[in-house]
PDB file of C-alpha atoms in Angstrom:
ATOM      1  CA  MET A 944      61.861  66.153  87.128  1.00  0.00           C
ATOM      2  CA  ASP A 945      59.471  64.876  89.777  1.00  0.00           C
ATOM      3  CA  GLN A 946      60.419  63.594  93.215  1.00  0.00           C
ATOM      4  CA  GLN A 947      59.517  60.031  92.324  1.00  0.00           C
ATOM      5  CA  THR A 948      62.001  60.053  89.442  1.00  0.00           C
ATOM      6  CA  ARG A 949      64.734  61.496  91.639  1.00  0.00           C
ATOM      7  CA  GLU A 950      64.058  58.760  94.175  1.00  0.00           C
ATOM      8  CA  HIS A 951      64.158  56.093  91.440  1.00  0.00           C
ATOM      9  CA  LEU A 952      67.485  57.509  90.244  1.00  0.00           C
ATOM     10  CA  VAL A 953      69.099  57.354  93.678  1.00  0.00           C
ATOM     11  CA  ARG A 954      67.666  53.915  94.475  1.00  0.00           C
ATOM     12  CA  GLY A 955      68.671  52.522  91.088  1.00  0.00           C
ATOM     13  CA  VAL A 956      72.254  53.754  91.266  1.00  0.00           C
ATOM     14  CA  SER A 957      72.725  52.724  94.907  1.00  0.00           C
ATOM     15  CA  ALA A 958      71.248  49.289  94.218  1.00  0.00           C
ATOM     16  CA  VAL A 959      73.448  48.593  91.204  1.00  0.00           C
ATOM     17  CA  VAL A 960      76.580  49.543  93.155  1.00  0.00           C
ATOM     18  CA  SER A 961      75.493  47.374  96.071  1.00  0.00           C
ATOM     19  CA  ASP A 962      74.563  44.417  93.818  1.00  0.00           C
ATOM     20  CA  HIS A 963      77.892  44.538  92.016  1.00  0.00           C
ATOM     21  CA  ALA A 964      80.142  45.448  94.961  1.00  0.00           C
ATOM     22  CA  GLU A 965      81.784  42.012  95.080  1.00  0.00           C
ATOM     23  CA  GLU A 966      82.380  41.944  91.332  1.00  0.00           C
ATOM     24  CA  LEU A 967      83.959  45.429  91.452  1.00  0.00           C
ATOM     25  CA  THR A 968      86.159  44.428  94.360  1.00  0.00           C
ATOM     26  CA  ALA A 969      87.249  41.298  92.495  1.00  0.00           C
ATOM     27  CA  LEU A 970      88.186  43.420  89.458  1.00  0.00           C
ATOM     28  CA  ASP A 971      90.120  45.741  91.765  1.00  0.00           C
ATOM     29  CA  ARG A 972      91.903  42.818  93.413  1.00  0.00           C
ATOM     30  CA  ALA A 973      93.253  41.852  89.996  1.00  0.00           C
ATOM     31  CA  ILE A 974      94.850  45.219  89.180  1.00  0.00           C
ATOM     32  CA  GLY A 975      94.447  47.485  92.192  1.00  0.00           C
ATOM     33  CA  ASP A 976      94.154  47.413  95.955  1.00  0.00           C
ATOM     34  CA  GLY A 977      90.949  45.371  96.086  1.00  0.00           C
ATOM     35  CA  ASP A 978      88.589  47.836  97.693  1.00  0.00           C
ATOM     36  CA  HIS A 979      86.722  49.543  94.851  1.00  0.00           C
ATOM     37  CA  GLY A 980      83.416  47.732  95.394  1.00  0.00           C
ATOM     38  CA  ILE A 981      83.553  48.055  99.173  1.00  0.00           C
ATOM     39  CA  ASN A 982      84.459  51.742  98.995  1.00  0.00           C
ATOM     40  CA  LEU A 983      81.861  52.676  96.398  1.00  0.00           C
ATOM     41  CA  LYS A 984      79.175  50.710  98.248  1.00  0.00           C
ATOM     42  CA  ARG A 985      80.011  52.552 101.475  1.00  0.00           C
ATOM     43  CA  GLY A 986      79.498  55.845  99.645  1.00  0.00           C
ATOM     44  CA  PHE A 987      76.265  54.922  97.882  1.00  0.00           C
ATOM     45  CA  ASP A 988      74.837  53.220 100.983  1.00  0.00           C
ATOM     46  CA  ALA A 989      75.342  56.539 102.768  1.00  0.00           C
ATOM     47  CA  VAL A 990      73.593  58.286  99.853  1.00  0.00           C
ATOM     48  CA  ALA A 991      70.641  55.847  99.921  1.00  0.00           C
ATOM     49  CA  ALA A 992      70.354  56.289 103.682  1.00  0.00           C
ATOM     50  CA  GLU A 993      69.430  59.938 103.050  1.00  0.00           C
ATOM     51  CA  LEU A 994      66.250  58.938 101.179  1.00  0.00           C
ATOM     52  CA  PRO A 995      63.487  60.081 100.987  1.00  0.00           C
ATOM     53  CA  ALA A 996      64.709  63.511 102.184  1.00  0.00           C
ATOM     54  CA  LEU A 997      67.395  63.499  99.481  1.00  0.00           C
ATOM     55  CA  ALA A 998      64.845  63.078  96.673  1.00  0.00           C
ATOM     56  CA  ALA A 999      62.722  65.891  98.112  1.00  0.00           C
ATOM     57  CA  LYS A1000      65.470  68.350  97.187  1.00  0.00           C
ATOM     58  CA  PRO A1001      65.589  69.987  93.748  1.00  0.00           C
ATOM     59  CA  LEU A1002      67.850  68.103  91.330  1.00  0.00           C
ATOM     60  CA  PRO A1003      70.943  70.358  91.671  1.00  0.00           C
ATOM     61  CA  GLU A1004      70.815  70.245  95.491  1.00  0.00           C
ATOM     62  CA  MET A1005      70.277  66.487  95.419  1.00  0.00           C
ATOM     63  CA  LEU A1006      73.300  65.995  93.151  1.00  0.00           C
ATOM     64  CA  LYS A1007      75.438  68.277  95.315  1.00  0.00           C
ATOM     65  CA  THR A1008      74.548  66.248  98.409  1.00  0.00           C
ATOM     66  CA  ILE A1009      75.374  62.994  96.589  1.00  0.00           C
ATOM     67  CA  GLY A1010      78.742  64.382  95.441  1.00  0.00           C
ATOM     68  CA  THR A1011      79.658  65.630  98.901  1.00  0.00           C
ATOM     69  CA  THR A1012      78.635  62.325 100.491  1.00  0.00           C
ATOM     70  CA  LEU A1013      80.778  60.340  98.043  1.00  0.00           C
ATOM     71  CA  VAL A1014      83.800  62.578  98.655  1.00  0.00           C
ATOM     72  CA  MET A1015      83.398  62.187 102.403  1.00  0.00           C
ATOM     73  CA  LYS A1016      82.551  58.492 102.638  1.00  0.00           C
ATOM     74  CA  VAL A1017      84.285  56.513  99.909  1.00  0.00           C
ATOM     75  CA  GLY A1018      87.811  56.759 101.267  1.00  0.00           C
ATOM     76  CA  GLY A1019      89.730  55.934  98.097  1.00  0.00           C
ATOM     77  CA  ALA A1020      90.604  57.834  94.939  1.00  0.00           C
ATOM     78  CA  SER A1021      87.118  56.963  93.647  1.00  0.00           C
ATOM     79  CA  GLY A1022      85.556  59.246  96.263  1.00  0.00           C
ATOM     80  CA  PRO A1023      86.890  62.511  94.858  1.00  0.00           C
ATOM     81  CA  LEU A1024      86.568  61.291  91.254  1.00  0.00           C
ATOM     82  CA  PHE A1025      82.944  60.108  91.390  1.00  0.00           C
ATOM     83  CA  GLY A1026      82.111  62.881  93.858  1.00  0.00           C
ATOM     84  CA  THR A1027      83.513  65.512  91.502  1.00  0.00           C
ATOM     85  CA  PHE A1028      81.319  64.154  88.681  1.00  0.00           C
ATOM     86  CA  PHE A1029      78.143  64.671  90.739  1.00  0.00           C
ATOM     87  CA  LEU A1030      79.287  68.022  92.166  1.00  0.00           C
ATOM     88  CA  GLU A1031      79.982  69.329  88.660  1.00  0.00           C
ATOM     89  CA  LEU A1032      76.597  68.074  87.410  1.00  0.00           C
ATOM     90  CA  ALA A1033      75.012  69.900  90.342  1.00  0.00           C
ATOM     91  CA  LYS A1034      76.707  73.140  89.286  1.00  0.00           C
ATOM     92  CA  ASN A1035      75.532  72.942  85.688  1.00  0.00           C
ATOM     93  CA  LEU A1036      72.096  71.303  85.690  1.00  0.00           C
ATOM     94  CA  PRO A1037      68.873  73.267  86.163  1.00  0.00           C
ATOM     95  CA  PRO A1038      66.116  71.691  88.301  1.00  0.00           C
ATOM     96  CA  GLU A1039      64.266  70.665  85.106  1.00  0.00           C
ATOM     97  CA  PRO A1040      66.952  69.806  82.568  1.00  0.00           C
ATOM     98  CA  ASP A1041      66.209  69.166  78.918  1.00  0.00           C
ATOM     99  CA  ARG A1042      68.493  67.034  76.794  1.00  0.00           C
ATOM    100  CA  ALA A1043      70.710  69.938  75.741  1.00  0.00           C
ATOM    101  CA  ALA A1044      71.293  70.890  79.372  1.00  0.00           C
ATOM    102  CA  LEU A1045      72.083  67.272  80.210  1.00  0.00           C
ATOM    103  CA  VAL A1046      74.623  66.983  77.389  1.00  0.00           C
ATOM    104  CA  GLN A1047      76.312  70.220  78.398  1.00  0.00           C
ATOM    105  CA  ALA A1048      76.423  69.295  82.095  1.00  0.00           C
ATOM    106  CA  THR A1049      77.789  65.796  81.530  1.00  0.00           C
ATOM    107  CA  ALA A1050      80.508  67.210  79.255  1.00  0.00           C
ATOM    108  CA  LYS A1051      81.588  69.574  82.024  1.00  0.00           C
ATOM    109  CA  ALA A1052      81.394  66.794  84.605  1.00  0.00           C
ATOM    110  CA  ALA A1053      83.596  64.469  82.539  1.00  0.00           C
ATOM    111  CA  ALA A1054      86.095  67.302  82.047  1.00  0.00           C
ATOM    112  CA  ALA A1055      86.097  67.977  85.806  1.00  0.00           C
ATOM    113  CA  VAL A1056      86.878  64.325  86.577  1.00  0.00           C
ATOM    114  CA  LYS A1057      89.691  64.432  84.011  1.00  0.00           C
ATOM    115  CA  ALA A1058      91.132  67.541  85.691  1.00  0.00           C
ATOM    116  CA  ARG A1059      90.730  66.120  89.201  1.00  0.00           C
ATOM    117  CA  GLY A1060      92.554  62.922  88.283  1.00  0.00           C
ATOM    118  CA  ARG A1061      95.075  64.750  86.086  1.00  0.00           C
ATOM    119  CA  SER A1062      94.523  62.010  83.539  1.00  0.00           C
ATOM    120  CA  GLU A1063      93.500  61.478  79.936  1.00  0.00           C
ATOM    121  CA  PRO A1064      91.276  58.978  78.176  1.00  0.00           C
ATOM    122  CA  GLY A1065      93.287  55.913  77.150  1.00  0.00           C
ATOM    123  CA  GLN A1066      94.942  55.442  80.564  1.00  0.00           C
ATOM    124  CA  LYS A1067      92.550  52.641  81.626  1.00  0.00           C
ATOM    125  CA  THR A1068      90.365  54.650  83.982  1.00  0.00           C
ATOM    126  CA  LEU A1069      86.721  55.656  84.326  1.00  0.00           C
ATOM    127  CA  LEU A1070      87.434  58.357  81.716  1.00  0.00           C
ATOM    128  CA  ASP A1071      87.503  55.581  79.118  1.00  0.00           C
ATOM    129  CA  VAL A1072      83.780  55.145  79.765  1.00  0.00           C
ATOM    130  CA  LEU A1073      82.795  58.749  80.507  1.00  0.00           C
ATOM    131  CA  PHE A1074      84.185  60.247  77.300  1.00  0.00           C
ATOM    132  CA  PRO A1075      82.807  57.706  74.767  1.00  0.00           C
ATOM    133  CA  VAL A1076      79.405  57.826  76.470  1.00  0.00           C
ATOM    134  CA  GLN A1077      79.530  61.614  76.326  1.00  0.00           C
ATOM    135  CA  ALA A1078      80.183  61.390  72.570  1.00  0.00           C
ATOM    136  CA  VAL A1079      77.090  59.197  72.089  1.00  0.00           C
ATOM    137  CA  LEU A1080      74.986  61.610  74.148  1.00  0.00           C
ATOM    138  CA  GLU A1081      76.192  64.570  72.105  1.00  0.00           C
ATOM    139  CA  ALA A1082      75.420  62.737  68.869  1.00  0.00           C
ATOM    140  CA  GLY A1083      71.807  62.393  70.038  1.00  0.00           C
ATOM    141  CA  GLY A1084      72.007  58.702  70.919  1.00  0.00           C
ATOM    142  CA  SER A1085      69.061  56.968  72.606  1.00  0.00           C
ATOM    143  CA  GLY A1086      69.126  55.611  76.155  1.00  0.00           C
ATOM    144  CA  ASP A1087      69.780  52.148  74.776  1.00  0.00           C
ATOM    145  CA  ALA A1088      72.663  53.474  72.663  1.00  0.00           C
ATOM    146  CA  VAL A1089      74.150  55.123  75.760  1.00  0.00           C
ATOM    147  CA  LYS A1090      73.879  51.891  77.725  1.00  0.00           C
ATOM    148  CA  ALA A1091      75.405  49.856  74.903  1.00  0.00           C
ATOM    149  CA  GLU A1092      78.323  52.279  74.562  1.00  0.00           C
ATOM    150  CA  ALA A1093      78.913  52.309  78.336  1.00  0.00           C
ATOM    151  CA  ALA A1094      79.162  48.506  78.385  1.00  0.00           C
ATOM    152  CA  ALA A1095      81.304  48.367  75.238  1.00  0.00           C
ATOM    153  CA  ALA A1096      83.627  51.117  76.478  1.00  0.00           C
ATOM    154  CA  ALA A1097      84.188  49.303  79.784  1.00  0.00           C
ATOM    155  CA  GLU A1098      84.969  46.163  77.785  1.00  0.00           C
ATOM    156  CA  ARG A1099      87.487  48.132  75.700  1.00  0.00           C
ATOM    157  CA  THR A1100      89.548  48.865  78.836  1.00  0.00           C
ATOM    158  CA  VAL A1101      90.510  45.163  79.063  1.00  0.00           C
ATOM    159  CA  PRO A1102      93.446  45.276  76.595  1.00  0.00           C
ATOM    160  CA  LEU A1103      94.622  48.736  77.716  1.00  0.00           C
ATOM    161  CA  LEU A1104      97.851  49.320  79.638  1.00  0.00           C
ATOM    162  CA  ALA A1105      97.142  51.281  82.815  1.00  0.00           C
ATOM    163  CA  THR A1106      99.225  54.454  83.067  1.00  0.00           C
ATOM    164  CA  ARG A1107      97.270  56.226  85.812  1.00  0.00           C
ATOM    165  CA  GLY A1108      95.989  55.071  89.178  1.00  0.00           C
ATOM    166  CA  ARG A1109      97.015  52.112  91.290  1.00  0.00           C
ATOM    167  CA  ALA A1110      96.837  49.710  88.329  1.00  0.00           C
ATOM    168  CA  SER A1111      99.679  51.625  86.636  1.00  0.00           C
ATOM    169  CA  PHE A1112     102.070  50.173  89.245  1.00  0.00           C
ATOM    170  CA  LEU A1113     101.523  46.794  87.586  1.00  0.00           C
ATOM    171  CA  GLY A1114     102.712  47.937  84.163  1.00  0.00           C
ATOM    172  CA  GLU A1115     102.140  45.196  81.577  1.00  0.00           C
ATOM    173  CA  ARG A1116     100.351  43.037  84.143  1.00  0.00           C
ATOM    174  CA  SER A1117      97.428  45.482  84.050  1.00  0.00           C
ATOM    175  CA  VAL A1118      96.691  44.338  80.484  1.00  0.00           C
ATOM    176  CA  GLY A1119      93.911  41.768  80.156  1.00  0.00           C
ATOM    177  CA  HIS A1120      91.749  43.018  83.013  1.00  0.00           C
ATOM    178  CA  MET A1121      88.764  45.362  82.933  1.00  0.00           C
ATOM    179  CA  ASP A1122      89.302  48.600  84.834  1.00  0.00           C
ATOM    180  CA  PRO A1123      87.118  48.546  87.970  1.00  0.00           C
ATOM    181  CA  GLY A1124      86.269  52.258  87.718  1.00  0.00           C
ATOM    182  CA  ALA A1125      85.259  51.839  84.081  1.00  0.00           C
ATOM    183  CA  ARG A1126      82.996  48.942  85.067  1.00  0.00           C
ATOM    184  CA  SER A1127      81.362  50.792  87.970  1.00  0.00           C
ATOM    185  CA  SER A1128      80.861  53.891  85.802  1.00  0.00           C
ATOM    186  CA  SER A1129      79.164  51.820  83.102  1.00  0.00           C
ATOM    187  CA  LEU A1130      76.883  50.204  85.699  1.00  0.00           C
ATOM    188  CA  ILE A1131      75.918  53.579  87.174  1.00  0.00           C
ATOM    189  CA  ILE A1132      75.249  55.048  83.718  1.00  0.00           C
ATOM    190  CA  ALA A1133      73.014  52.072  82.838  1.00  0.00           C
ATOM    191  CA  ALA A1134      71.101  52.501  86.106  1.00  0.00           C
ATOM    192  CA  VAL A1135      70.530  56.184  85.350  1.00  0.00           C
ATOM    193  CA  VAL A1136      69.262  55.405  81.832  1.00  0.00           C
ATOM    194  CA  ASP A1137      66.867  52.779  83.244  1.00  0.00           C
ATOM    195  CA  ALA A1138      65.513  55.155  85.897  1.00  0.00           C
ATOM    196  CA  LEU A1139      64.926  57.886  83.310  1.00  0.00           C
ATOM    197  CA  ALA A1140      63.283  55.391  80.920  1.00  0.00           C
ATOM    198  CA  ALA A1141      60.934  54.296  83.703  1.00  0.00           C
ATOM    199  CA  GLN A1142      59.957  57.937  84.137  1.00  0.00           C
ATOM    200  CA  GLU A1143      59.114  58.190  80.415  1.00  0.00           C
ATOM    201  CA  THR A1144      56.807  55.142  80.557  1.00  0.00           C
ATOM    202  CA  ARG A1145      54.981  56.552  83.596  1.00  0.00           C
ATOM    203  CA  ARG A1146      54.036  59.696  81.703  1.00  0.00           C
TER     204      ARG A1146
ATOM    205  CA  MET B 235     105.479  80.245 114.876  1.00  0.00           C
ATOM    206  CA  SER B 236     106.651  77.952 112.115  1.00  0.00           C
ATOM    207  CA  VAL B 237     105.245  75.947 109.240  1.00  0.00           C
ATOM    208  CA  SER B 238     103.258  72.903 110.413  1.00  0.00           C
ATOM    209  CA  VAL B 239     103.414  69.415 108.913  1.00  0.00           C
ATOM    210  CA  VAL B 240     100.551  66.961 108.244  1.00  0.00           C
ATOM    211  CA  VAL B 241     101.141  63.335 107.243  1.00  0.00           C
ATOM    212  CA  VAL B 242      98.375  61.551 105.280  1.00  0.00           C
ATOM    213  CA  SER B 243      98.782  57.844 104.606  1.00  0.00           C
ATOM    214  CA  HIS B 244      96.390  55.065 103.633  1.00  0.00           C
ATOM    215  CA  SER B 245      97.644  53.350 106.785  1.00  0.00           C
ATOM    216  CA  PRO B 246      97.231  54.968 110.233  1.00  0.00           C
ATOM    217  CA  LYS B 247     100.354  53.101 111.343  1.00  0.00           C
ATOM    218  CA  VAL B 248     102.440  54.514 108.510  1.00  0.00           C
ATOM    219  CA  ALA B 249     101.106  58.030 109.137  1.00  0.00           C
ATOM    220  CA  GLU B 250     101.780  57.833 112.858  1.00  0.00           C
ATOM    221  CA  GLY B 251     105.212  56.273 112.350  1.00  0.00           C
ATOM    222  CA  ALA B 252     106.309  58.900 109.849  1.00  0.00           C
ATOM    223  CA  ALA B 253     105.077  61.655 112.178  1.00  0.00           C
ATOM    224  CA  ASP B 254     106.989  60.019 115.059  1.00  0.00           C
ATOM    225  CA  MET B 255     110.207  60.086 113.022  1.00  0.00           C
ATOM    226  CA  ALA B 256     109.669  63.749 112.199  1.00  0.00           C
ATOM    227  CA  ARG B 257     108.897  64.488 115.855  1.00  0.00           C
ATOM    228  CA  GLN B 258     112.191  62.885 116.879  1.00  0.00           C
ATOM    229  CA  MET B 259     114.030  65.456 114.773  1.00  0.00           C
ATOM    230  CA  VAL B 260     112.195  68.574 115.913  1.00  0.00           C
ATOM    231  CA  GLY B 261     110.726  67.886 119.354  1.00  0.00           C
ATOM    232  CA  GLU B 262     107.869  70.237 120.145  1.00  0.00           C
ATOM    233  CA  GLY B 263     109.231  72.987 117.898  1.00  0.00           C
ATOM    234  CA  VAL B 264     106.927  72.163 114.982  1.00  0.00           C
ATOM    235  CA  LYS B 265     103.222  71.314 115.070  1.00  0.00           C
ATOM    236  CA  LEU B 266     102.723  67.875 113.530  1.00  0.00           C
ATOM    237  CA  ALA B 267      99.525  65.968 112.779  1.00  0.00           C
ATOM    238  CA  TRP B 268      98.880  62.637 111.094  1.00  0.00           C
ATOM    239  CA  THR B 269      95.855  60.851 109.725  1.00  0.00           C
ATOM    240  CA  GLY B 270      95.301  57.552 107.977  1.00  0.00           C
ATOM    241  CA  GLY B 271      92.554  55.073 107.167  1.00  0.00           C
ATOM    242  CA  ASP B 272      89.185  55.331 105.451  1.00  0.00           C
ATOM    243  CA  PRO B 273      85.969  56.435 107.212  1.00  0.00           C
ATOM    244  CA  ASP B 274      85.399  52.814 108.361  1.00  0.00           C
ATOM    245  CA  GLY B 275      88.929  52.440 109.729  1.00  0.00           C
ATOM    246  CA  GLY B 276      90.190  50.289 106.850  1.00  0.00           C
ATOM    247  CA  LEU B 277      93.110  51.222 104.627  1.00  0.00           C
ATOM    248  CA  GLY B 278      92.381  54.413 102.718  1.00  0.00           C
ATOM    249  CA  THR B 279      91.981  58.098 103.375  1.00  0.00           C
ATOM    250  CA  ASP B 280      89.198  60.222 104.826  1.00  0.00           C
ATOM    251  CA  VAL B 281      88.627  63.771 103.577  1.00  0.00           C
ATOM    252  CA  ALA B 282      86.988  64.922 106.816  1.00  0.00           C
ATOM    253  CA  ALA B 283      89.877  63.531 108.870  1.00  0.00           C
ATOM    254  CA  ILE B 284      92.404  65.296 106.615  1.00  0.00           C
ATOM    255  CA  VAL B 285      90.539  68.593 107.077  1.00  0.00           C
ATOM    256  CA  ALA B 286      90.574  68.037 110.863  1.00  0.00           C
ATOM    257  CA  ALA B 287      94.301  67.226 110.868  1.00  0.00           C
ATOM    258  CA  ILE B 288      95.153  70.390 108.926  1.00  0.00           C
ATOM    259  CA  GLU B 289      92.943  72.513 111.182  1.00  0.00           C
ATOM    260  CA  SER B 290      94.459  70.972 114.325  1.00  0.00           C
ATOM    261  CA  VAL B 291      97.955  72.253 113.488  1.00  0.00           C
ATOM    262  CA  TRP B 292      96.937  75.370 111.569  1.00  0.00           C
ATOM    263  CA  SER B 293      99.706  77.990 111.428  1.00  0.00           C
ATOM    264  CA  PRO B 294      99.654  81.418 109.808  1.00  0.00           C
ATOM    265  CA  ASP B 295     103.039  80.427 108.352  1.00  0.00           C
ATOM    266  CA  GLY B 296     101.376  77.592 106.460  1.00  0.00           C
ATOM    267  CA  VAL B 297     100.954  73.839 106.475  1.00  0.00           C
ATOM    268  CA  ALA B 298     102.967  71.311 104.453  1.00  0.00           C
ATOM    269  CA  VAL B 299     101.106  68.067 103.687  1.00  0.00           C
ATOM    270  CA  LEU B 300     102.843  64.758 102.897  1.00  0.00           C
ATOM    271  CA  VAL B 301     100.865  61.967 101.186  1.00  0.00           C
ATOM    272  CA  ASP B 302     101.648  58.405 100.174  1.00  0.00           C
ATOM    273  CA  LEU B 303      99.641  57.254  97.122  1.00  0.00           C
ATOM    274  CA  GLY B 304      97.326  58.750  94.506  1.00  0.00           C
ATOM    275  CA  GLY B 305      94.117  58.475  96.512  1.00  0.00           C
ATOM    276  CA  ALA B 306      95.708  60.216  99.481  1.00  0.00           C
ATOM    277  CA  GLU B 307      96.816  63.051  97.232  1.00  0.00           C
ATOM    278  CA  THR B 308      93.411  63.437  95.554  1.00  0.00           C
ATOM    279  CA  ASN B 309      91.610  63.325  98.897  1.00  0.00           C
ATOM    280  CA  ALA B 310      94.079  65.826 100.374  1.00  0.00           C
ATOM    281  CA  GLU B 311      93.336  68.162  97.449  1.00  0.00           C
ATOM    282  CA  MET B 312      89.598  67.835  98.142  1.00  0.00           C
ATOM    283  CA  ALA B 313      90.252  68.513 101.842  1.00  0.00           C
ATOM    284  CA  ILE B 314      92.227  71.669 101.077  1.00  0.00           C
ATOM    285  CA  GLU B 315      89.368  72.928  98.892  1.00  0.00           C
ATOM    286  CA  GLN B 316      87.049  72.607 101.884  1.00  0.00           C
ATOM    287  CA  ILE B 317      89.214  74.726 104.149  1.00  0.00           C
ATOM    288  CA  ASP B 318      88.367  78.383 104.701  1.00  0.00           C
ATOM    289  CA  GLU B 319      89.423  80.284 101.589  1.00  0.00           C
ATOM    290  CA  HIS B 320      91.635  82.657 103.548  1.00  0.00           C
ATOM    291  CA  LYS B 321      93.653  79.687 104.820  1.00  0.00           C
ATOM    292  CA  ARG B 322      93.545  77.532 101.699  1.00  0.00           C
ATOM    293  CA  ASP B 323      96.468  79.135  99.895  1.00  0.00           C
ATOM    294  CA  LEU B 324      98.693  78.455 102.895  1.00  0.00           C
ATOM    295  CA  VAL B 325      98.322  74.669 102.623  1.00  0.00           C
ATOM    296  CA  VAL B 326     100.533  72.831 100.129  1.00  0.00           C
ATOM    297  CA  ILE B 327     100.950  69.184  99.198  1.00  0.00           C
ATOM    298  CA  CYS B 328     104.600  68.190  98.832  1.00  0.00           C
ATOM    299  CA  ASN B 329     105.532  65.895  95.956  1.00  0.00           C
ATOM    300  CA  ALA B 330     107.877  63.860  98.138  1.00  0.00           C
ATOM    301  CA  PRO B 331     108.169  60.379  99.654  1.00  0.00           C
ATOM    302  CA  ILE B 332     106.046  60.350 102.796  1.00  0.00           C
ATOM    303  CA  VAL B 333     108.577  59.306 105.451  1.00  0.00           C
ATOM    304  CA  GLU B 334     111.605  61.196 104.184  1.00  0.00           C
ATOM    305  CA  GLY B 335     109.420  64.132 103.183  1.00  0.00           C
ATOM    306  CA  ALA B 336     107.861  64.409 106.639  1.00  0.00           C
ATOM    307  CA  VAL B 337     111.246  64.323 108.357  1.00  0.00           C
ATOM    308  CA  ILE B 338     112.848  66.857 106.001  1.00  0.00           C
ATOM    309  CA  ALA B 339     109.817  69.178 105.969  1.00  0.00           C
ATOM    310  CA  ALA B 340     109.639  69.211 109.768  1.00  0.00           C
ATOM    311  CA  THR B 341     113.394  69.785 110.072  1.00  0.00           C
ATOM    312  CA  GLU B 342     113.282  72.654 107.590  1.00  0.00           C
ATOM    313  CA  ALA B 343     110.214  74.106 109.336  1.00  0.00           C
ATOM    314  CA  SER B 344     111.945  73.974 112.725  1.00  0.00           C
ATOM    315  CA  GLY B 345     114.598  76.353 111.359  1.00  0.00           C
ATOM    316  CA  GLY B 346     111.917  78.946 110.692  1.00  0.00           C
ATOM    317  CA  SER B 347     111.868  78.522 106.909  1.00  0.00           C
ATOM    318  CA  SER B 348     109.012  79.731 104.733  1.00  0.00           C
ATOM    319  CA  LEU B 349     106.325  77.377 103.407  1.00  0.00           C
ATOM    320  CA  ALA B 350     107.905  77.438  99.942  1.00  0.00           C
ATOM    321  CA  ALA B 351     111.318  76.575 101.393  1.00  0.00           C
ATOM    322  CA  VAL B 352     109.828  73.721 103.433  1.00  0.00           C
ATOM    323  CA  ARG B 353     108.129  72.284 100.366  1.00  0.00           C
ATOM    324  CA  ASP B 354     111.262  72.670  98.238  1.00  0.00           C
ATOM    325  CA  ALA B 355     113.397  70.936 100.871  1.00  0.00           C
ATOM    326  CA  ALA B 356     111.021  67.948 100.965  1.00  0.00           C
ATOM    327  CA  GLU B 357     110.686  67.776  97.191  1.00  0.00           C
ATOM    328  CA  ASP B 358     114.409  68.161  96.503  1.00  0.00           C
ATOM    329  CA  PHE B 359     115.509  65.523  99.017  1.00  0.00           C
ATOM    330  CA  TYR B 360     116.154  62.956  96.292  1.00  0.00           C
ATOM    331  CA  GLY B 361     117.429  65.587  93.905  1.00  0.00           C
TER     332      GLY B 361
END
């Protein structure tokens, strides 16, 4: 993976978080403590501020730096959860990953987030996006299929009853709202797919 | 020496207040630290600040950490993982209410109890 692609990846993900920060915060106001967008933006702004030096690093080192930055800067439960995802990717991805390596690494990363949050899919969390998307990846789905599943999976959190995280305090009142972490995860996944697709067209 | 106590809340005021109540019970006999707020000073928790709080009251007898809500617990876990591996096993998070837990943990620690006994006292407070 060339430096330009790594830079596109970081810029794309940081931009999508920044562009949707208010929407994410509004979702979190409905069923949480109303800071998800602000917190995630603080983390990804700090990540973007490390460019271009960040993109000059090999992929695993870049991902490790992103994970550490998110853990240190986000300041809510999302920090360790999103940070753990990137840190686990960093541990398992080679500098030049093929699809098989990507599938294996994302599976481990999703499992690490599940362990960190001591939660399961179905509890109205980001896991409800990570696991279905992982299934599409493993089945050999295209970038577009991954994006479509990410969006659909986030949508499917709307009727769920939250049983983990701050939204679980609301009980039945958490039903009828999209989970903010599911939404932000789907946005980040879409941004990654787009950045990788742009790399393909440049070749 | 005795076990030290660290209070981690989303709110600096809550963290400081809980630590004050614990201090009132034990005077200077137990090392106490508190931290609260996200890296920008808003409500939340800050991994680096939690690491610093634990280090500031480090005791070879161990450190008992009290947290308020899920994010504080998850961030405290991340903080503990960043501490020197020789010290890491001597830091425990108590599954206890933050104010009562801090007071009970500090009181138990002031009697010279072990880390396990301090944690049990905090966790068993409400039976």
